[in-house]
Amino acid sequence: MDGFATHGDRGGDRWPRLALAAHCVLAPLSVAAVVLMVLAGARLWQVAAVVLAAVALHAAVATARRRPVAGFAAASAAMLGLVLTPMPGWAPSALPSAGCFLVVLWRIASVAGFRLRLAALLVGVAGVVISGLTAWARLPEGAAAWTAAAQGAIELCAVAGVWGGAVAAARRRQRAARAERERLEAARSAERARIRRDLHDVIAHSITVMVARVDAAAVTTGDDGTREELEDVAESGRDALGALRAMLAVLDAGRPDRTEAPPALAALPDLVRSASTPVHRVAFEEEGTRGTMAIDAEAALVRVAQEGITNAFRHLRPPVSVEVLLQWREGEVLLRVRDDGGRGALDNGPAGTGLAGSRERVEAAGGTFSAEQEDGGWVLTARLPTKEQR
């Protein structure tokens, strides 16, 4: 990325504090330094050059807030002018306002792309080299050369440290922003999965029951024309169900969302009774004393029963018999949905994702699920704990 980062607040929460420190701390110290320069006998043009550079550096900090490149360019030019200004007895780069360059360097290294960051580092290193060479050239006769080297080392450490800290902070913000995007994407995927499951469980089941009732009417009617019309309606319903399943496939994602508002177990008897037709017999039996279950466990039981009935109606040729048995045991409940295989299988296209969704629901609620063939039919079994066991 060669432009500016778009994450976070374009520079992190350190920038306001750094800018405030540059103006409120460095500026008064620089005023005191200028006064000392005057008292030390500096010439008027030298004092003017230092003051102009200091003002430019503070202006660069203000500019860098919205225009980091322009601010960095202004700070670099001001530092160059400051370094090249000869001053008796001290290095102009020691002016407190010179710290504004490090503040602007932090800014551009925080928000810029790789190339601009690298360019800023190279400019900073070049400035250190120029400052060191200038200091070495101005050493008084007989002075130790190591003083210029020490000054250059300190300046290089400052530039490298600020640049490295800014880059590390930017990367932390990028990781945090990436984690937030992934969290939002996971939330969207979970919501899509919840919608898909609800559509599958409610709409697909309702369409299947309607088709089963039309099939039943076609079998029992004595009028050939009416029978053909009803068979056409049933076929259209099966086509619509296949199209619905294909459409819902694009909403599939992840494991069940346990925050949805699921159906209560009290709805199970009514669900079974409403599914029966003259050629689809659905019986419900409950054994034992009903215990207390978690909401997600109740929803899993209802959805497994719904899936077993829906699959029998959709895939088996009527007449079909389905038995739904709910057994309450000590610490658990067992649900068995068994069909008799009808008069053979119907070709209704590829299988959906209902069984996989049922397994996920049951396992997410702490239970076990199985789907097996038995005596020509299918048996769905779900075993879930009650709250006494949990």
Coordinates of C-alpha atoms in Angstrom, one line a residue, residues 36-341:
L36 CA 20.2 32.5 25.8
M37 CA 21.5 32.8 22.2
V38 CA 21.0 36.6 22.3
L39 CA 22.8 36.8 25.6
A40 CA 25.6 34.7 24.1
G41 CA 26.2 37.2 21.4
A42 CA 24.5 35.6 18.4
R43 CA 24.0 37.8 15.4
L44 CA 20.6 39.1 14.5
W45 CA 20.3 37.0 11.3
Q46 CA 21.3 33.9 13.2
V47 CA 18.6 34.5 15.8
A48 CA 16.1 35.2 13.0
A49 CA 17.0 32.0 11.2
V50 CA 16.6 29.9 14.3
V51 CA 13.2 31.6 15.2
L52 CA 12.0 31.1 11.6
A53 CA 13.0 27.4 11.7
A54 CA 11.2 26.9 15.0
V55 CA 8.0 28.6 13.8
A56 CA 8.2 26.4 10.7
L57 CA 8.6 23.2 12.8
H58 CA 5.5 24.0 14.9
A59 CA 3.5 24.9 11.8
A60 CA 4.6 21.5 10.3
V61 CA 3.1 19.8 13.4
A62 CA -0.2 21.5 12.8
T63 CA -0.1 20.8 9.1
A64 CA 0.7 17.1 9.6
R65 CA -2.6 16.4 11.2
R66 CA -4.5 16.5 7.9
R67 CA -1.6 16.5 5.4
P68 CA 1.2 14.3 6.7
V69 CA 3.4 14.5 3.6
A70 CA 3.3 18.3 3.5
G71 CA 3.9 18.5 7.2
F72 CA 6.9 16.2 6.9
A73 CA 8.3 18.1 4.0
A74 CA 8.0 21.4 5.8
A75 CA 9.6 19.9 9.0
S76 CA 12.5 18.4 6.9
A77 CA 13.2 21.8 5.2
A78 CA 13.1 23.6 8.6
M79 CA 15.5 21.1 10.1
L80 CA 17.9 21.5 7.2
G81 CA 17.9 25.3 7.6
L82 CA 18.4 24.9 11.4
V83 CA 21.3 22.5 11.0
L84 CA 23.1 24.7 8.4
T85 CA 22.8 27.9 10.6
P86 CA 26.2 28.4 12.3
M87 CA 25.9 29.2 15.9
P88 CA 28.8 30.0 18.3
G89 CA 29.4 27.4 20.9
W90 CA 26.4 25.1 20.3
A91 CA 24.6 23.1 17.6
P92 CA 21.4 24.6 16.3
S93 CA 19.9 21.1 16.1
A94 CA 19.8 21.1 19.9
L95 CA 17.0 23.6 19.8
P96 CA 14.0 22.1 21.7
S97 CA 11.7 22.8 18.9
A98 CA 13.8 20.4 16.8
G99 CA 11.8 17.7 18.5
C100 CA 8.8 18.7 16.3
F101 CA 10.6 16.8 13.5
L102 CA 10.3 13.6 15.5
V103 CA 6.6 14.3 16.2
V104 CA 5.9 14.8 12.4
L105 CA 8.0 11.7 11.7
W106 CA 5.8 9.7 14.0
R107 CA 2.8 11.0 12.2
I108 CA 3.8 10.0 8.7
A109 CA 5.2 6.7 9.8
S110 CA 1.8 6.0 11.6
V111 CA -0.5 6.7 8.7
A112 CA 1.5 6.2 5.5
G113 CA 2.0 3.2 3.3
F114 CA 5.2 1.2 3.0
R115 CA 6.9 3.4 0.5
L116 CA 6.2 6.7 2.2
R117 CA 7.3 5.2 5.5
L118 CA 10.6 4.1 4.0
A119 CA 11.1 7.4 2.3
A120 CA 10.5 9.2 5.7
L121 CA 13.1 7.0 7.4
L122 CA 15.7 7.7 4.6
V123 CA 15.1 11.4 4.9
G124 CA 15.5 11.2 8.7
V125 CA 18.8 9.3 8.4
A126 CA 20.1 11.6 5.7
G127 CA 19.3 14.6 8.0
V128 CA 21.3 12.9 10.8
V129 CA 24.3 12.4 8.4
I130 CA 24.1 16.1 7.4
S131 CA 23.9 17.2 11.0
G132 CA 26.8 15.0 12.0
L133 CA 29.0 16.1 9.2
T134 CA 28.2 19.8 9.9
A135 CA 29.0 19.4 13.5
W136 CA 32.3 17.6 12.7
A137 CA 33.2 20.4 10.3
R138 CA 32.5 23.1 12.9
L139 CA 34.5 21.4 15.7
P140 CA 36.8 23.9 17.4
E141 CA 40.5 23.3 16.9
G142 CA 41.7 20.7 19.4
A143 CA 38.2 19.4 20.3
A144 CA 37.7 15.6 20.4
A145 CA 36.0 14.2 17.3
W146 CA 34.0 11.7 19.3
T147 CA 31.7 14.5 20.4
A148 CA 30.3 14.9 16.9
A149 CA 30.0 11.1 16.5
A150 CA 28.2 10.9 19.8
Q151 CA 25.8 13.6 18.7
G152 CA 25.1 11.8 15.5
A153 CA 24.5 8.5 17.3
I154 CA 22.0 10.0 19.6
E155 CA 20.1 11.7 16.8
L156 CA 20.1 8.4 14.8
C157 CA 18.8 6.5 17.7
A158 CA 16.0 9.1 18.2
V159 CA 15.0 8.9 14.5
A160 CA 15.1 5.1 14.3
G161 CA 13.3 4.7 17.7
V162 CA 10.4 7.1 16.8
W163 CA 10.0 5.6 13.3
G164 CA 10.0 2.0 14.6
G165 CA 7.6 2.8 17.4
A166 CA 5.2 4.5 15.0
V167 CA 5.3 1.6 12.6
A168 CA 4.7 -0.9 15.4
A169 CA 1.7 1.2 16.7
A170 CA 0.3 1.3 13.2
R171 CA 0.6 -2.5 12.8
R172 CA -1.2 -3.0 16.1
R173 CA -4.1 -0.8 14.9
Q174 CA -4.2 -2.7 11.7
R175 CA -4.4 -6.0 13.6
A176 CA -7.1 -4.6 15.8
A177 CA -9.1 -3.3 12.8
R178 CA -8.7 -6.7 11.1
A179 CA -10.0 -8.5 14.1
E180 CA -12.9 -6.2 14.3
R181 CA -13.7 -6.8 10.6
E182 CA -13.5 -10.5 11.2
R183 CA -15.8 -10.2 14.2
L184 CA -18.4 -8.3 12.2
E185 CA -18.1 -10.8 9.3
A186 CA -18.6 -13.7 11.8
A187 CA -21.7 -11.9 13.2
R188 CA -23.1 -11.4 9.7
S189 CA -22.4 -15.0 8.8
A190 CA -24.2 -16.2 12.0
E191 CA -27.2 -14.0 11.2
R192 CA -27.3 -15.4 7.7
A193 CA -27.2 -18.9 9.1
R194 CA -30.0 -18.1 11.6
I195 CA -32.2 -16.8 8.8
R196 CA -31.4 -19.8 6.6
R197 CA -32.3 -22.2 9.4
D198 CA -35.5 -20.4 10.2
L199 CA -36.6 -20.3 6.6
H200 CA -35.7 -23.9 6.1
D201 CA -37.4 -25.1 9.3
V202 CA -40.6 -23.0 9.0
I203 CA -41.2 -22.3 5.3
A204 CA -39.9 -25.6 3.9
H205 CA -41.9 -27.6 6.5
S206 CA -45.1 -25.7 5.7
I207 CA -44.7 -26.1 1.9
T208 CA -44.0 -29.8 2.4
V209 CA -47.2 -30.2 4.5
M210 CA -49.2 -28.4 1.9
V211 CA -47.9 -30.6 -0.9
A212 CA -48.7 -33.7 1.3
R213 CA -52.3 -32.5 1.7
V214 CA -52.6 -31.9 -2.0
D215 CA -51.3 -35.4 -2.7
A216 CA -53.7 -36.8 -0.2
A217 CA -56.6 -35.0 -1.9
A218 CA -55.5 -36.3 -5.3
V219 CA -55.5 -39.9 -3.9
T220 CA -58.9 -39.6 -2.4
T221 CA -60.8 -37.8 -5.1
G222 CA -62.9 -39.7 -7.6
D223 CA -62.7 -37.2 -10.4
D224 CA -59.9 -37.8 -12.9
G225 CA -59.7 -34.1 -14.0
T226 CA -59.5 -32.9 -10.4
R227 CA -56.9 -35.6 -9.7
E228 CA -54.7 -34.3 -12.5
E229 CA -55.1 -30.7 -11.4
L230 CA -54.1 -31.7 -7.9
E231 CA -51.1 -33.7 -9.1
D232 CA -50.0 -30.7 -11.1
V233 CA -50.4 -28.4 -8.0
A234 CA -48.4 -30.9 -5.9
E235 CA -45.6 -31.1 -8.5
S236 CA -45.5 -27.3 -8.6
G237 CA -45.2 -27.2 -4.9
R238 CA -42.3 -29.7 -5.0
D239 CA -40.6 -27.6 -7.6
A240 CA -41.0 -24.5 -5.5
L241 CA -39.6 -26.4 -2.5
G242 CA -36.5 -27.4 -4.5
A243 CA -36.0 -23.8 -5.6
L244 CA -36.4 -22.6 -2.1
R245 CA -33.8 -25.1 -0.9
A246 CA -31.4 -23.9 -3.6
M247 CA -31.9 -20.3 -2.6
L248 CA -31.4 -20.9 1.0
A249 CA -28.1 -22.7 0.3
V250 CA -26.5 -19.3 -0.4
L251 CA -27.3 -18.2 3.2
D252 CA -25.6 -21.2 4.8
A253 CA -22.8 -20.6 7.3
G254 CA -21.2 -21.8 10.5
R255 CA -22.6 -23.5 13.5
P256 CA -26.0 -22.6 15.0
D257 CA -26.5 -19.2 16.5
R258 CA -27.4 -19.8 20.1
T259 CA -28.9 -16.3 20.6
E260 CA -31.9 -16.8 18.3
A261 CA -35.4 -17.0 19.7
P262 CA -36.2 -20.8 19.3
P263 CA -39.5 -22.6 19.4
A264 CA -40.7 -24.0 22.7
L265 CA -41.2 -27.8 23.3
A266 CA -44.9 -27.1 24.0
A267 CA -45.3 -26.5 20.2
L268 CA -44.4 -30.1 19.4
P269 CA -47.8 -31.8 19.8
D270 CA -49.5 -29.2 17.7
L271 CA -46.8 -29.4 15.0
V272 CA -47.4 -33.2 14.8
R273 CA -51.2 -32.9 14.7
S274 CA -51.1 -30.2 12.0
A275 CA -49.0 -32.4 9.7
S276 CA -51.4 -35.3 9.5
T277 CA -53.4 -35.9 6.2
P278 CA -55.6 -38.7 5.0
V279 CA -52.5 -40.4 3.5
H280 CA -49.9 -39.1 6.0
R281 CA -50.4 -40.4 9.4
V282 CA -48.3 -38.7 12.1
A283 CA -48.6 -40.0 15.6
F284 CA -47.1 -38.4 18.8
E285 CA -46.4 -40.2 22.0
E286 CA -44.8 -38.8 25.2
E287 CA -43.6 -41.1 28.0
G288 CA -42.4 -40.1 31.5
T289 CA -42.5 -37.0 33.5
R290 CA -41.6 -33.9 31.5
G291 CA -38.4 -32.3 32.8
T292 CA -36.9 -28.8 32.5
M293 CA -34.7 -28.1 29.6
A294 CA -32.5 -25.3 28.3
I295 CA -34.0 -23.1 25.6
D296 CA -31.5 -24.3 23.0
A297 CA -32.2 -28.0 23.9
E298 CA -36.0 -27.5 23.5
A299 CA -35.5 -25.8 20.1
A300 CA -33.2 -28.7 19.0
L301 CA -35.9 -31.3 19.9
V302 CA -38.6 -29.4 18.0
R303 CA -36.4 -28.9 14.9
V304 CA -35.4 -32.6 14.8
A305 CA -39.1 -33.7 14.9
Q306 CA -39.9 -31.1 12.3
E307 CA -37.0 -32.3 10.1
G308 CA -38.0 -36.0 10.4
I309 CA -41.7 -35.3 9.4
T310 CA -40.6 -33.0 6.5
N311 CA -38.2 -35.6 5.1
A312 CA -40.7 -38.4 5.3
F313 CA -43.3 -36.3 3.4
R314 CA -40.8 -35.0 0.9
H315 CA -38.9 -38.2 0.0
L316 CA -41.5 -41.0 0.5
R317 CA -44.4 -42.0 -1.7
P318 CA -47.7 -41.9 0.3
P319 CA -49.3 -43.4 2.2
V320 CA -46.7 -42.7 4.9
S321 CA -46.7 -43.3 8.6
V322 CA -44.5 -41.3 11.0
E323 CA -44.2 -41.9 14.7
V324 CA -42.8 -39.3 17.0
L325 CA -41.8 -40.6 20.4
L326 CA -40.6 -38.4 23.3
Q327 CA -39.2 -40.3 26.3
W328 CA -38.3 -38.5 29.5
R329 CA -35.6 -40.3 31.5
E330 CA -33.5 -39.5 34.5
G331 CA -31.3 -36.5 33.5
E332 CA -32.1 -36.7 29.8
V333 CA -34.8 -36.9 27.1
L334 CA -34.9 -39.1 24.1
L335 CA -36.6 -38.2 20.8
R336 CA -37.2 -40.8 18.1
V337 CA -38.8 -39.8 14.7
R338 CA -39.5 -43.0 12.7
D339 CA -41.2 -43.4 9.3
D340 CA -42.3 -46.7 7.7
G341 CA -40.7 -46.0 4.3

